[in-house]
Amino acid sequence: MSVQTRVLVNGQWTTRTMDIHHILAKNREEESAELPAKVLEENNTPPVMGILTRTITRSPLYNWIIPARIRHKDKNDVVCIGDNFIEIKELLADDGHLQDVITKADFGSTIRTARVFGTARKPAVPGLDAFIKRESEEMELDTPREQEVPPQILVLTLESKELVFLFAFEDGHGQVKFIASHRPLPDQRSYLEQHGKHVAVDPKSRALAVAACEGLFSLYALKSMDQLRRDMEYPGFLDPNGFNPIKEERHLSLDGVILKMEFLYPPTGDDQHVILMLIVSQDNQTRLLWYDWDSSTSLRTAGRLGTFGQPVMKLEQLPLLLIPLTISTAFMLICEKTISVYRDVLTGNATRKSISFHSRDAPVRPGSSRRAPLWTHWARPVRREAHTSKHDDLYICREDGMVRFLEISEESEIMVDASMKAGILGCNIDTAFASLDLGLDRDDLLIAGGDMSDGGLYLFQARQSPEYVQCVPNWAPTIDFITAAVVPDENLVSRRNSSNVDVSLFRDRIFAGAGRGWQDGAVVELRFGLQARMGTTIDLEDSGILRLWTLPDLAGEGLYFLLSHSSHSSLLHLSTDTSTVSGEHDELTGLDFNSTTLAAGATLDGLIIQVTETSVRSSTIVTSKPRFSWSCEAGKIVAATIHGGTSSIVTALRIGDEITMHLGRMVVDDNLTVTMSELGNASILQSEPTCLAMDILGGTLYVFVGTAAGTLQIFRMSLDSGLIPMLEQTLVLEPDPATFAVCESLAVATSGEGVMLVCGLRNGCLEVFHAAIDQNSVVELSLSRKHSITIGTTSVTVELDRMRSNAAFLLCGDEFCRLEFSLHDRDAPTVHRIWLTDRIRMAYNQKSMQTIAQVGSQRHLDTSGMVGSLICISGTELIMATLDDEGGARVVPRRITVGGTPTRLIFSRHLNKLVVGYTKLEVKPTRHTNDHHRSTGKRSLRPTFKVIDPDRDPMKFELEDSGNVATSPSESTRNLFPTGKPGERILGMLEWSPTEANRTYHMVVLSTIVHRSSPPKAVGRMLFFNVRENNEGRVDVKLKHQIKHDKPVYSVAAFGASSLIYCSGNELIVQTLRLPDKKWLRPVKHMLGSPSIHISVVEPFVYVTTARHSLTILKYEDDQLRPQFSDRVARDGMHHLNIPDSNITLVSDKACSVVGLWQPPRRRTESSATTLFEAVLPVSITRLRRGVVSTPWRAAQSSQHEAILGSSADGTFYQFIILSETRWRLLRFIQNMTGRNPLICPFEYLNKPRKHIEPSTVKKHNMHVDGDMLYRLIASGGTTVLRAMLEQEPLPEHRFFDYDSAAVRYERFSELVDDALGEGGHADPVQAAVNFMRTLLQPEM
């Protein structure tokens, strides 16, 4: 409802039409403004606050992996489908690795299943043919790539009852865009009858079938790809409105549960025949049903072959896999113990042949399950057409990683010509399994997405074990995670006093307990940034390397590395295949190895130039000519730079107290004689140069000089006059202009704004200047400061990215980053860490880098994939790594195996180490059996814990029934675990430090559950372990005490100086230890409504999350626990987190909600805590933590000192931000508009009714702001899109109830911007809001 009212605008009364929600919101703001904060507190009035959620990283779980060229016919793409997202990766044929392309996660619903249809997948073009093909395509003047319909289309079914067709293309800026078509599925009351459980595609892409779990299925006739192209392709663009792949549909019903559904291959020569097969279970009988029709006719002609279908054998009642075979219109059923092949299906009574293979392969990990491992998926490798006409090759995988290869031949009587063990993959496998295409001349490449383990890419070679190529990371299930400020060893005066170190100086790291089993259970460190895959590693004798340059080998046999040491230089040669490394110290190379190298480079002709402190040399290394040598007779060269493109050299020479700068150029004549001519006169520098750089701006060569006086000087090169001074600017430090900064290194990059000068300062900051050049006069040059970015606390080294002119690499202490400018706008540059990963050493811990270089693209360099590689010096290692940056920054996990299934994880401040509790599997063989599928012997699960130094090799401490503490590495590492029982599990873990006077004890406390079989009962224990680190750096563990309970001990927390509070059964117990005589005082008890699964303490209050009654707040006073407040809703609690200085507690539950409960400063009559907000997420949050995880450059922008993080069991991590009322109103206003925008929410807006834009506080879930939606708004155009939503009139189907006028909508938006961001008189409220959101939504990691 809207009303007309008089409002005062700029001193004049104006009549405005205002929505009732707007009026109420303004009244509420005025009332809140009139009440001081002190009054609100005295009145126990709850504040109005909101919450913003942002997905930091999505679940690493893939449900399906499908090779599909859905971008372009020449893009060898792989589509990975998760619960609510898809990822497109590209397979690089050169090295067989997957490269991230883009993620799409705006479906607004869960993906039930996925398939691909279109032109059949053809083998990748190999070797020389691929090169010739690319060359010919570059010469074609046909339609640009981004305007073509790809060969294949992805089809998805969603929980929102939609059928989605999807493909992608690259626009003119290289950005990947999607085009989608929606089709509503038949709506049914019963979930079992909802379409979308099964999807099948005809092998020739003529038809599509979608089925429910039972009773119903639908047939869709598809348009040909040629028809789709005619409907969509127009000169210069694609018309999304023409994308409708369906030309006819028909809905059918049947009796029974649909187990499997697939289309069969038609008989040879009968290309119009379409055959759909269903496996249906009804009345404890499984039957095979077939429907067929002619594709040239209507779907109305589709009919069932036979009346009742064909029953299957008893062993085939629940088939695991249904595989259509490409020959003889046959299909295969994979069951637990048999393989059955059916043929002659068109007769209505198919013939069956079967083979038994259940006893051939024993479980890969005996004892890991009580059941035999099952076959989970299959894949068909690409073969030549001559082979596929009579044969069909298949890979089938088992859930424990076993892979078998099947050869199918129509000439064989049973059609299965061979069944052989192809290999064992080092992971568990579910349905994410596929065969990728490297070309017909290459071996088979299989990909498996791990199930509770990492997955991987594996190369299958004939008669060899699979070769591990690349890791597909997976940190699910995530049972627990923590944030920990691990103090590096070099910052510890003694390894025994880590608790005395100020941890606020160190950033928190994120560790998660993930995986399952002795091989896959691990502690995973989650790091955010760009991944660099390590390749060749070279051990160096000297660790004091200052700089590094990569130089070409004119012989085409590899690559040279020139290393600069503190007193000399050295040269290494790496062969083309990276297998051979040799040192070059011969003077015949023409280089100077007796001095420190200051600069080195190569000209366009391959001439290598070296400048040391005493000489200038040039050589090709491999030939005696051309060469040049000049020695500095007087003085010393203190700085130098080389520009290979113009063969120019600039040196700074100190003679006495005078420093002069000289410009020279190398010239090679026809006789291969090298001369260096000096251009112009020397320039005198008033201060010692700290760095030199040269680059071409506007066609003119400029020299940039950083000085010790804190100035930046710029010279222009002239062939006649040499170096001409252009500009000198002092680098001042804000906010104190009286201090200056020293530039240690610099590089010139490009951005959408123009030329950017990136200066690395000595104080750890990065200064970015825009260099403006007057195109009419090269003498006009100016610098304007654009950005100041904090990287660290030591000098910043800047190295230009030789593959991207808009990026540079940064080194600063432990930080190794890349800075990148946008080429399309003037946004601030992004900074992301670079993490080196080793596919073999998954626990590789990256150390600080002394120097880096990058292999550039040169015509003299036979690189074989080396171009673009990073060369890093870390300690005494030279590391070559390939930067994987196409998909942008993401989580780069580091995996530390623990030997079991982790259940609890804590960080010990005392030890400066992680303590992980986990369950270990033990299998004791007792008998022999011929059934290899059954586990032999006794299987037991026992609890244990391990102390891990995250920066060193793990140290293991197993808890068993008996044993001694290890005293040397060769001895057992067992520790006393009295009365340990098989089946006991750790439910709680705590580092407890009871204090008496000036003495502190350090213990690890475990709470457990033990299931007894006779009589059936669950009991529990509290175990107290004394842990300390000895002088040799090992941790000694000793059991000090245990408390037995007749109920499980679910959770535990420290309270006061020497008390514990824990929950046994439904009873909350406070237990106090009297330290002088080591006696336990009489416990204080309080009965809860249900077991407490998490306890936290903010004295004197105790916060308890229970399994059935959400959060309860108690106060400990007078030796009693007295209830104070509780949640008004009885939720199935999961976890909670106290927010300091706000009286707010976040509570998560099993219903996927996170609520904010406000605790009044004083107790009141009503005992219910006020619910401030409620966020409903796709998954349940199992852990909530706080931590200072921001990078230095992010922390300078963030308004929050600590980030609030949450994790779910599937590995999804969220960030939570508490919003003030004004900021919530602004962001919710934007979200309400965005939710109706088809560009940002292409799937959600269709199902949303017309709604209000003005935020409402009536329902608590309205206080939730979806940060993912706002992030998509920023990524889709930001300012442009938001301005269009405000200023343009929406289409009729996108209209709102309120603020339907653009003028009124923009005015209200401007008011909200002023309220949220301050009355700053924003010249452009839209830009101000976008900048605010961009800063707010950056991931804290």
Coordinates of C-alpha atoms in Angstrom, one line a residue, residues 278-733:
L278 CA 13.9 -48.8 -18.0
I279 CA 14.6 -51.2 -15.1
V280 CA 11.5 -51.2 -12.8
S281 CA 10.9 -52.9 -9.5
Q282 CA 7.4 -53.9 -8.5
D283 CA 6.1 -56.4 -6.0
N284 CA 9.6 -57.7 -5.3
Q285 CA 10.2 -58.4 -8.9
T286 CA 12.6 -56.4 -11.2
R287 CA 11.7 -56.2 -14.9
L288 CA 13.2 -54.8 -18.0
L289 CA 10.9 -52.5 -20.0
W290 CA 11.6 -51.1 -23.5
Y291 CA 9.9 -48.3 -25.4
D292 CA 10.8 -47.6 -29.0
W293 CA 9.7 -45.2 -31.8
D294 CA 10.8 -43.7 -35.1
S295 CA 12.6 -40.4 -34.6
S296 CA 11.1 -39.0 -37.8
T297 CA 7.6 -39.4 -36.3
S298 CA 5.8 -38.0 -33.3
L299 CA 6.4 -39.1 -29.7
R300 CA 2.8 -40.3 -29.7
T301 CA 4.0 -43.3 -31.7
A302 CA 6.3 -44.4 -28.8
G303 CA 5.1 -47.7 -27.4
R304 CA 6.3 -50.5 -25.0
L305 CA 7.8 -53.7 -26.4
G306 CA 5.8 -56.4 -24.8
T307 CA 3.2 -56.0 -22.1
F308 CA 4.8 -56.8 -18.8
G309 CA 8.5 -56.6 -19.6
Q310 CA 11.2 -59.2 -19.0
P311 CA 12.0 -60.3 -15.5
V312 CA 15.7 -60.6 -14.5
M313 CA 17.5 -63.2 -12.5
K314 CA 17.6 -63.0 -8.7
L315 CA 21.2 -61.8 -8.6
E316 CA 20.2 -58.9 -10.8
Q317 CA 17.3 -57.6 -8.8
L318 CA 19.2 -54.5 -7.7
P319 CA 21.8 -53.8 -10.5
L320 CA 24.6 -51.4 -9.7
L321 CA 25.2 -50.2 -13.3
L322 CA 23.3 -50.2 -16.6
I323 CA 25.7 -49.7 -19.5
P324 CA 24.4 -49.4 -23.1
L325 CA 26.8 -51.1 -25.5
T326 CA 27.6 -49.5 -28.9
I327 CA 27.3 -52.7 -30.7
S328 CA 24.4 -55.2 -31.4
T329 CA 21.9 -53.0 -29.5
A330 CA 23.0 -54.7 -26.4
F331 CA 23.4 -53.6 -22.8
M332 CA 25.3 -54.7 -19.7
L333 CA 24.1 -55.1 -16.1
I334 CA 26.9 -54.8 -13.5
C335 CA 25.8 -56.5 -10.2
E336 CA 27.7 -57.2 -7.0
K337 CA 28.9 -60.6 -8.2
T338 CA 28.1 -60.9 -11.9
I339 CA 28.2 -59.2 -15.3
S340 CA 25.3 -59.9 -17.5
V341 CA 25.1 -58.9 -21.2
Y342 CA 21.6 -58.7 -22.9
R343 CA 21.2 -58.6 -26.7
D344 CA 18.4 -59.0 -29.2
V345 CA 16.2 -56.7 -27.2
L346 CA 14.0 -55.7 -30.1
T347 CA 12.5 -59.2 -30.1
G348 CA 10.8 -58.4 -26.8
N349 CA 12.7 -61.2 -25.1
A350 CA 16.4 -60.4 -24.8
T351 CA 19.0 -63.2 -24.6
R352 CA 21.3 -63.1 -21.6
K353 CA 24.9 -64.2 -21.0
S354 CA 26.7 -63.7 -17.7
I355 CA 30.1 -64.1 -16.2
S356 CA 31.1 -64.2 -12.5
F357 CA 33.9 -62.0 -11.2
H358 CA 33.1 -61.4 -7.6
S359 CA 36.0 -63.5 -6.3
R360 CA 38.7 -62.1 -8.5
D361 CA 39.6 -58.9 -6.7
A362 CA 40.0 -58.6 -3.0
P363 CA 39.2 -55.3 -1.3
V364 CA 41.9 -52.8 -1.6
R365 CA 41.6 -51.9 2.1
P366 CA 40.6 -55.0 3.9
G367 CA 38.5 -54.3 7.0
S368 CA 37.5 -50.7 6.1
S369 CA 33.9 -51.9 5.8
R370 CA 31.8 -54.9 6.8
R371 CA 30.5 -55.2 3.3
A372 CA 32.3 -55.9 0.0
P373 CA 33.1 -52.8 -2.1
L374 CA 30.6 -52.1 -4.8
W375 CA 31.0 -51.0 -8.5
T376 CA 30.0 -47.4 -8.7
H377 CA 30.4 -46.0 -12.2
W378 CA 31.8 -46.6 -15.7
A379 CA 33.5 -44.7 -18.5
R380 CA 34.0 -45.3 -22.2
P381 CA 37.4 -44.2 -23.6
V382 CA 37.7 -42.7 -27.1
R383 CA 38.7 -45.1 -29.8
R384 CA 39.1 -45.0 -33.6
E385 CA 36.0 -45.5 -35.7
A386 CA 37.3 -48.7 -37.2
H387 CA 37.6 -50.2 -33.8
T388 CA 34.3 -49.0 -32.4
S389 CA 32.3 -50.5 -35.3
K390 CA 32.8 -54.0 -33.9
H391 CA 34.2 -53.4 -30.4
D392 CA 33.3 -51.5 -27.3
D393 CA 35.9 -50.7 -24.6
L394 CA 34.8 -49.9 -21.0
Y395 CA 36.4 -49.0 -17.7
I396 CA 34.4 -49.8 -14.5
C397 CA 35.4 -48.5 -11.1
R398 CA 34.8 -49.8 -7.6
E399 CA 34.3 -47.6 -4.6
D400 CA 37.7 -48.6 -3.1
G401 CA 39.6 -47.5 -6.1
M402 CA 39.8 -50.7 -8.1
V403 CA 39.4 -50.2 -11.9
R404 CA 38.8 -53.0 -14.4
F405 CA 39.0 -52.8 -18.2
L406 CA 36.4 -54.6 -20.3
E407 CA 36.7 -55.5 -23.9
I408 CA 33.4 -56.1 -25.7
S409 CA 33.2 -57.8 -29.1
E410 CA 30.2 -58.8 -31.1
E411 CA 32.2 -61.8 -32.3
S412 CA 32.5 -63.3 -28.8
E413 CA 29.7 -65.6 -27.7
I414 CA 29.3 -63.8 -24.4
M415 CA 30.4 -60.5 -25.9
V416 CA 32.8 -59.8 -23.0
D417 CA 36.0 -60.7 -24.8
A418 CA 38.3 -59.8 -21.9
S419 CA 38.0 -58.5 -18.3
M420 CA 41.2 -57.5 -16.7
K421 CA 42.4 -55.5 -13.7
A422 CA 43.5 -52.1 -15.0
G423 CA 44.9 -50.8 -11.8
I424 CA 44.2 -49.4 -8.4
L425 CA 43.6 -45.7 -7.9
G426 CA 44.8 -44.1 -4.7
C427 CA 41.3 -42.9 -3.7
N428 CA 37.7 -43.8 -3.0
I429 CA 35.4 -43.4 -5.9
D430 CA 31.7 -42.7 -6.1
T431 CA 29.9 -41.6 -9.3
A432 CA 32.4 -38.9 -10.2
F433 CA 34.4 -40.9 -12.7
A434 CA 35.1 -40.4 -16.4
S435 CA 37.6 -41.0 -19.2
L436 CA 39.2 -37.9 -20.7
D437 CA 40.5 -37.4 -24.2
L438 CA 44.2 -36.7 -24.9
G439 CA 44.0 -37.9 -28.5
L440 CA 44.1 -41.2 -30.2
D441 CA 47.9 -41.3 -30.1
R442 CA 48.0 -41.0 -26.3
D443 CA 47.2 -43.3 -23.4
D444 CA 43.9 -43.4 -21.6
L445 CA 43.4 -40.7 -19.0
L446 CA 40.9 -41.3 -16.3
I447 CA 39.6 -38.8 -13.7
A448 CA 38.1 -39.7 -10.3
G449 CA 36.6 -37.3 -7.9
G450 CA 37.4 -38.6 -4.4
D451 CA 34.8 -39.9 -2.0
M452 CA 36.0 -38.9 1.5
S453 CA 39.4 -38.7 0.0
D454 CA 41.4 -36.8 -2.6
G455 CA 40.6 -37.7 -6.2
G456 CA 43.0 -37.5 -9.1
L457 CA 43.9 -37.8 -12.8
Y458 CA 45.5 -41.1 -13.7
L459 CA 47.2 -42.1 -17.0
F460 CA 46.6 -45.8 -17.9
Q461 CA 49.4 -47.4 -19.9
A462 CA 49.2 -50.9 -21.2
R463 CA 50.5 -53.5 -18.7
Q464 CA 51.6 -50.8 -16.3
S465 CA 50.3 -49.4 -13.0
P466 CA 48.3 -46.2 -13.4
E467 CA 50.5 -43.0 -13.4
Y468 CA 49.3 -40.3 -11.0
V469 CA 49.1 -37.1 -12.9
Q470 CA 47.2 -34.5 -10.9
C471 CA 45.3 -34.3 -7.6
V472 CA 41.6 -33.5 -7.5
P473 CA 41.5 -32.1 -3.9
N474 CA 38.8 -33.0 -1.5
W475 CA 38.6 -32.0 2.1
A476 CA 35.1 -33.5 2.8
P477 CA 33.8 -34.7 5.1
T478 CA 34.9 -31.8 7.3
I479 CA 34.3 -33.0 10.8
D480 CA 36.0 -30.2 12.7
F481 CA 38.1 -27.1 11.9
I482 CA 40.0 -24.5 13.9
T483 CA 41.9 -21.3 13.4
A484 CA 45.4 -21.3 14.9
A485 CA 48.1 -18.7 15.2
V486 CA 51.1 -21.0 14.7
V487 CA 54.3 -19.3 15.7
P488 CA 57.2 -20.0 13.3
D489 CA 60.2 -21.6 14.9
E490 CA 62.5 -18.6 14.1
N491 CA 60.2 -16.4 16.2
L492 CA 60.6 -18.6 19.3
V493 CA 63.4 -17.8 21.7
S494 CA 63.0 -21.4 22.9
R495 CA 60.7 -24.1 21.7
R496 CA 59.5 -24.5 25.2
N497 CA 58.1 -21.0 25.7
S498 CA 55.7 -20.6 22.8
S499 CA 52.9 -19.7 25.2
N500 CA 54.8 -16.5 26.1
V501 CA 54.9 -15.2 22.5
D502 CA 52.5 -12.5 21.5
V503 CA 50.4 -14.4 19.0
S504 CA 48.6 -11.3 17.9
L505 CA 51.6 -10.6 15.7
F506 CA 50.8 -13.7 13.7
R507 CA 47.9 -14.4 11.4
D508 CA 45.6 -17.4 12.1
R509 CA 45.8 -20.3 9.8
I510 CA 42.8 -22.6 9.1
F511 CA 43.1 -26.4 9.7
A512 CA 40.3 -28.9 9.2
G513 CA 40.0 -32.6 10.1
A514 CA 38.9 -34.3 6.9
G515 CA 38.7 -37.6 5.1
R516 CA 38.1 -41.1 6.3
G517 CA 40.3 -44.1 6.9
W518 CA 44.0 -44.8 7.6
Q519 CA 45.1 -43.6 4.2
D520 CA 42.7 -40.7 3.6
G521 CA 42.1 -39.2 7.0
A522 CA 44.1 -36.0 7.4
V523 CA 44.5 -32.6 8.8
V524 CA 44.0 -30.2 5.9
E525 CA 45.3 -26.7 5.9
L526 CA 43.1 -24.5 3.8
R527 CA 45.0 -21.7 2.0
F528 CA 43.5 -19.2 -0.4
G529 CA 45.3 -18.0 -3.5
L530 CA 46.8 -19.1 -6.8
Q531 CA 48.2 -22.6 -7.1
A532 CA 51.6 -23.2 -8.6
R533 CA 52.3 -26.8 -9.4
M534 CA 55.9 -27.8 -8.6
G535 CA 57.9 -29.6 -11.3
T536 CA 61.7 -29.8 -11.3
T537 CA 63.5 -29.2 -8.0
I538 CA 67.2 -28.6 -7.8
D539 CA 69.3 -28.8 -4.6
L540 CA 71.8 -25.9 -4.5
E541 CA 75.0 -25.9 -2.5
D542 CA 74.7 -22.2 -1.5
S543 CA 71.7 -20.7 0.2
G544 CA 72.8 -17.0 -0.1
I545 CA 71.4 -16.3 -3.6
L546 CA 70.4 -12.7 -4.1
R547 CA 68.8 -12.8 -7.6
L548 CA 68.0 -15.1 -10.5
W549 CA 67.6 -14.7 -14.2
T550 CA 66.4 -17.1 -16.9
L551 CA 68.4 -17.0 -20.2
P552 CA 67.9 -18.8 -23.5
D553 CA 70.0 -21.6 -24.9
L554 CA 70.7 -20.8 -28.5
A555 CA 71.4 -24.5 -29.1
G556 CA 67.8 -25.3 -28.3
E557 CA 68.8 -27.8 -25.7
G558 CA 67.2 -26.2 -22.7
L559 CA 67.4 -23.2 -20.4
Y560 CA 70.1 -21.3 -18.4
F561 CA 69.8 -20.0 -14.9
L562 CA 72.2 -17.2 -13.9
L563 CA 72.4 -16.9 -10.1
S564 CA 73.8 -13.9 -8.3
H565 CA 75.5 -14.6 -4.9
S566 CA 76.8 -12.2 -2.3
S567 CA 80.4 -12.4 -3.7
H568 CA 80.2 -14.3 -7.0
S569 CA 77.8 -15.6 -9.7
S570 CA 77.0 -19.1 -11.1
L571 CA 75.3 -20.6 -14.1
L572 CA 73.1 -23.7 -14.3
H573 CA 71.7 -25.4 -17.4
L574 CA 68.5 -27.3 -17.4
S575 CA 67.8 -29.7 -20.3
T576 CA 64.6 -29.4 -22.4
D577 CA 63.0 -32.4 -20.7
T578 CA 64.0 -31.0 -17.3
S579 CA 65.8 -34.3 -16.5
T580 CA 69.4 -33.1 -16.5
V581 CA 70.9 -30.2 -14.6
S582 CA 74.5 -29.2 -15.0
G583 CA 76.7 -26.4 -13.7
E584 CA 78.5 -24.1 -16.1
H585 CA 81.6 -22.5 -14.5
D586 CA 83.9 -22.3 -17.6
E587 CA 85.3 -18.9 -18.5
L588 CA 84.6 -19.9 -22.1
T589 CA 81.0 -19.0 -21.5
G590 CA 82.1 -15.4 -21.7
L591 CA 80.4 -14.4 -18.4
D592 CA 81.8 -13.1 -15.2
F593 CA 81.5 -15.5 -12.3
N594 CA 83.9 -13.7 -9.9
S595 CA 81.5 -10.8 -9.0
T596 CA 78.0 -10.3 -8.0
T597 CA 75.6 -10.0 -10.9
L598 CA 73.4 -6.8 -10.8
A599 CA 71.4 -7.3 -14.0
A600 CA 71.2 -9.8 -16.8
G601 CA 69.0 -10.2 -19.9
A602 CA 68.8 -11.3 -23.5
T603 CA 68.3 -9.3 -26.7
L604 CA 65.9 -10.2 -29.4
D605 CA 68.8 -11.9 -31.2
G606 CA 69.6 -14.1 -28.2
L607 CA 72.7 -12.1 -27.1
I608 CA 73.0 -12.4 -23.3
I609 CA 74.1 -9.3 -21.4
Q610 CA 75.5 -9.4 -17.9
V611 CA 76.3 -6.5 -15.6
T612 CA 78.3 -7.2 -12.5
E613 CA 79.8 -4.9 -9.9
T614 CA 83.0 -4.8 -11.9
S615 CA 82.2 -5.5 -15.6
V616 CA 79.7 -5.6 -18.5
R617 CA 79.7 -8.8 -20.5
S618 CA 77.8 -10.1 -23.5
S619 CA 77.9 -13.6 -24.9
T620 CA 75.8 -16.3 -26.5
I621 CA 77.4 -18.9 -24.1
V622 CA 77.4 -21.6 -26.7
T623 CA 79.6 -19.9 -29.3
S624 CA 82.8 -17.9 -29.2
K625 CA 81.3 -15.0 -31.2
P626 CA 79.7 -12.6 -30.8
R627 CA 81.2 -11.5 -27.4
F628 CA 82.0 -8.3 -25.5
S629 CA 83.8 -7.5 -22.2
W630 CA 84.3 -4.2 -20.4
S631 CA 85.8 -3.9 -17.0
C632 CA 85.4 -1.1 -14.6
E633 CA 88.9 0.2 -13.9
A634 CA 87.9 2.8 -11.4
G635 CA 85.0 2.8 -9.0
K636 CA 82.2 0.3 -8.7
I637 CA 78.9 -0.4 -10.4
V638 CA 76.2 -0.2 -7.8
A639 CA 73.0 -0.7 -9.8
A640 CA 72.1 -1.6 -13.4
T641 CA 69.1 -2.5 -15.6
I642 CA 68.9 -4.0 -19.1
H643 CA 66.2 -3.6 -21.8
G644 CA 66.5 -6.6 -24.1
G645 CA 64.2 -5.3 -26.8
T646 CA 66.4 -2.3 -27.5
S647 CA 69.7 -3.8 -26.3
S648 CA 70.0 -0.9 -23.9
I649 CA 72.0 -0.8 -20.7
V650 CA 71.9 1.7 -17.8
T651 CA 74.5 1.5 -15.1
A652 CA 75.0 3.5 -12.0
L653 CA 78.8 4.0 -11.3
R654 CA 80.2 5.2 -8.0
I655 CA 83.6 6.8 -8.1
G656 CA 84.6 8.2 -4.8
D657 CA 81.5 10.1 -3.4
E658 CA 80.1 10.7 -6.8
I659 CA 77.5 8.5 -8.5
T660 CA 76.9 8.8 -12.2
M661 CA 74.4 7.1 -14.4
H662 CA 75.3 6.0 -17.9
L663 CA 73.3 4.8 -20.9
G664 CA 74.7 2.4 -23.4
R665 CA 73.6 0.2 -26.3
M666 CA 75.0 -3.1 -27.5
V667 CA 75.5 -3.3 -31.3
V668 CA 76.4 -6.4 -33.3
D669 CA 77.8 -5.9 -36.8
D670 CA 77.9 -8.2 -39.7
N671 CA 81.2 -9.7 -38.5
L672 CA 79.7 -10.6 -35.2
T673 CA 81.7 -8.0 -33.5
V674 CA 80.0 -6.5 -30.4
T675 CA 80.5 -2.9 -29.4
M676 CA 78.8 -0.9 -26.6
S677 CA 78.3 2.7 -27.5
E678 CA 77.5 5.3 -24.8
L679 CA 74.6 7.6 -25.6
G680 CA 74.9 11.2 -24.4
N681 CA 76.6 12.4 -21.3
A682 CA 76.5 10.8 -17.8
S683 CA 73.8 12.0 -15.4
I684 CA 74.8 12.8 -11.8
L685 CA 72.7 11.3 -9.1
Q686 CA 72.5 13.2 -5.8
S687 CA 71.6 10.0 -3.8
E688 CA 72.5 6.4 -4.1
P689 CA 70.1 4.4 -6.3
T690 CA 68.2 1.6 -4.7
C691 CA 66.7 0.3 -7.9
L692 CA 66.7 0.8 -11.6
A693 CA 64.2 -0.2 -14.3
M694 CA 63.6 0.5 -18.0
D695 CA 60.5 0.3 -20.1
I696 CA 58.9 1.8 -23.2
L697 CA 56.0 4.2 -22.6
G698 CA 54.3 5.7 -25.6
G699 CA 57.0 4.5 -28.0
T700 CA 59.8 6.2 -25.9
L701 CA 62.2 4.4 -23.6
Y702 CA 62.1 5.7 -20.0
V703 CA 64.5 4.9 -17.1
F704 CA 63.0 4.8 -13.5
V705 CA 65.3 5.4 -10.5
G706 CA 64.5 4.8 -6.9
T707 CA 66.9 6.5 -4.5
A708 CA 67.9 6.2 -0.8
A709 CA 66.6 9.7 -0.3
G710 CA 63.1 8.5 -0.8
T711 CA 62.6 9.9 -4.3
L712 CA 61.5 8.4 -7.6
Q713 CA 63.3 9.9 -10.6
I714 CA 62.3 9.4 -14.3
F715 CA 64.6 9.9 -17.3
R716 CA 63.7 9.8 -21.0
M717 CA 66.2 8.3 -23.4
S718 CA 67.5 10.3 -26.3
L719 CA 69.9 9.0 -28.9
D720 CA 71.6 12.4 -29.0
S721 CA 71.4 13.6 -25.4
G722 CA 71.3 10.3 -23.5
L723 CA 69.2 10.4 -20.3
I724 CA 67.0 13.5 -20.0
P725 CA 65.5 14.2 -16.6
M726 CA 61.7 14.3 -16.7
L727 CA 60.4 14.1 -13.2
E728 CA 61.4 13.7 -9.6
Q729 CA 58.8 12.8 -6.9
T730 CA 59.2 12.2 -3.2
L731 CA 57.6 9.0 -1.9
V732 CA 55.9 10.1 1.3
L733 CA 54.3 7.9 3.9

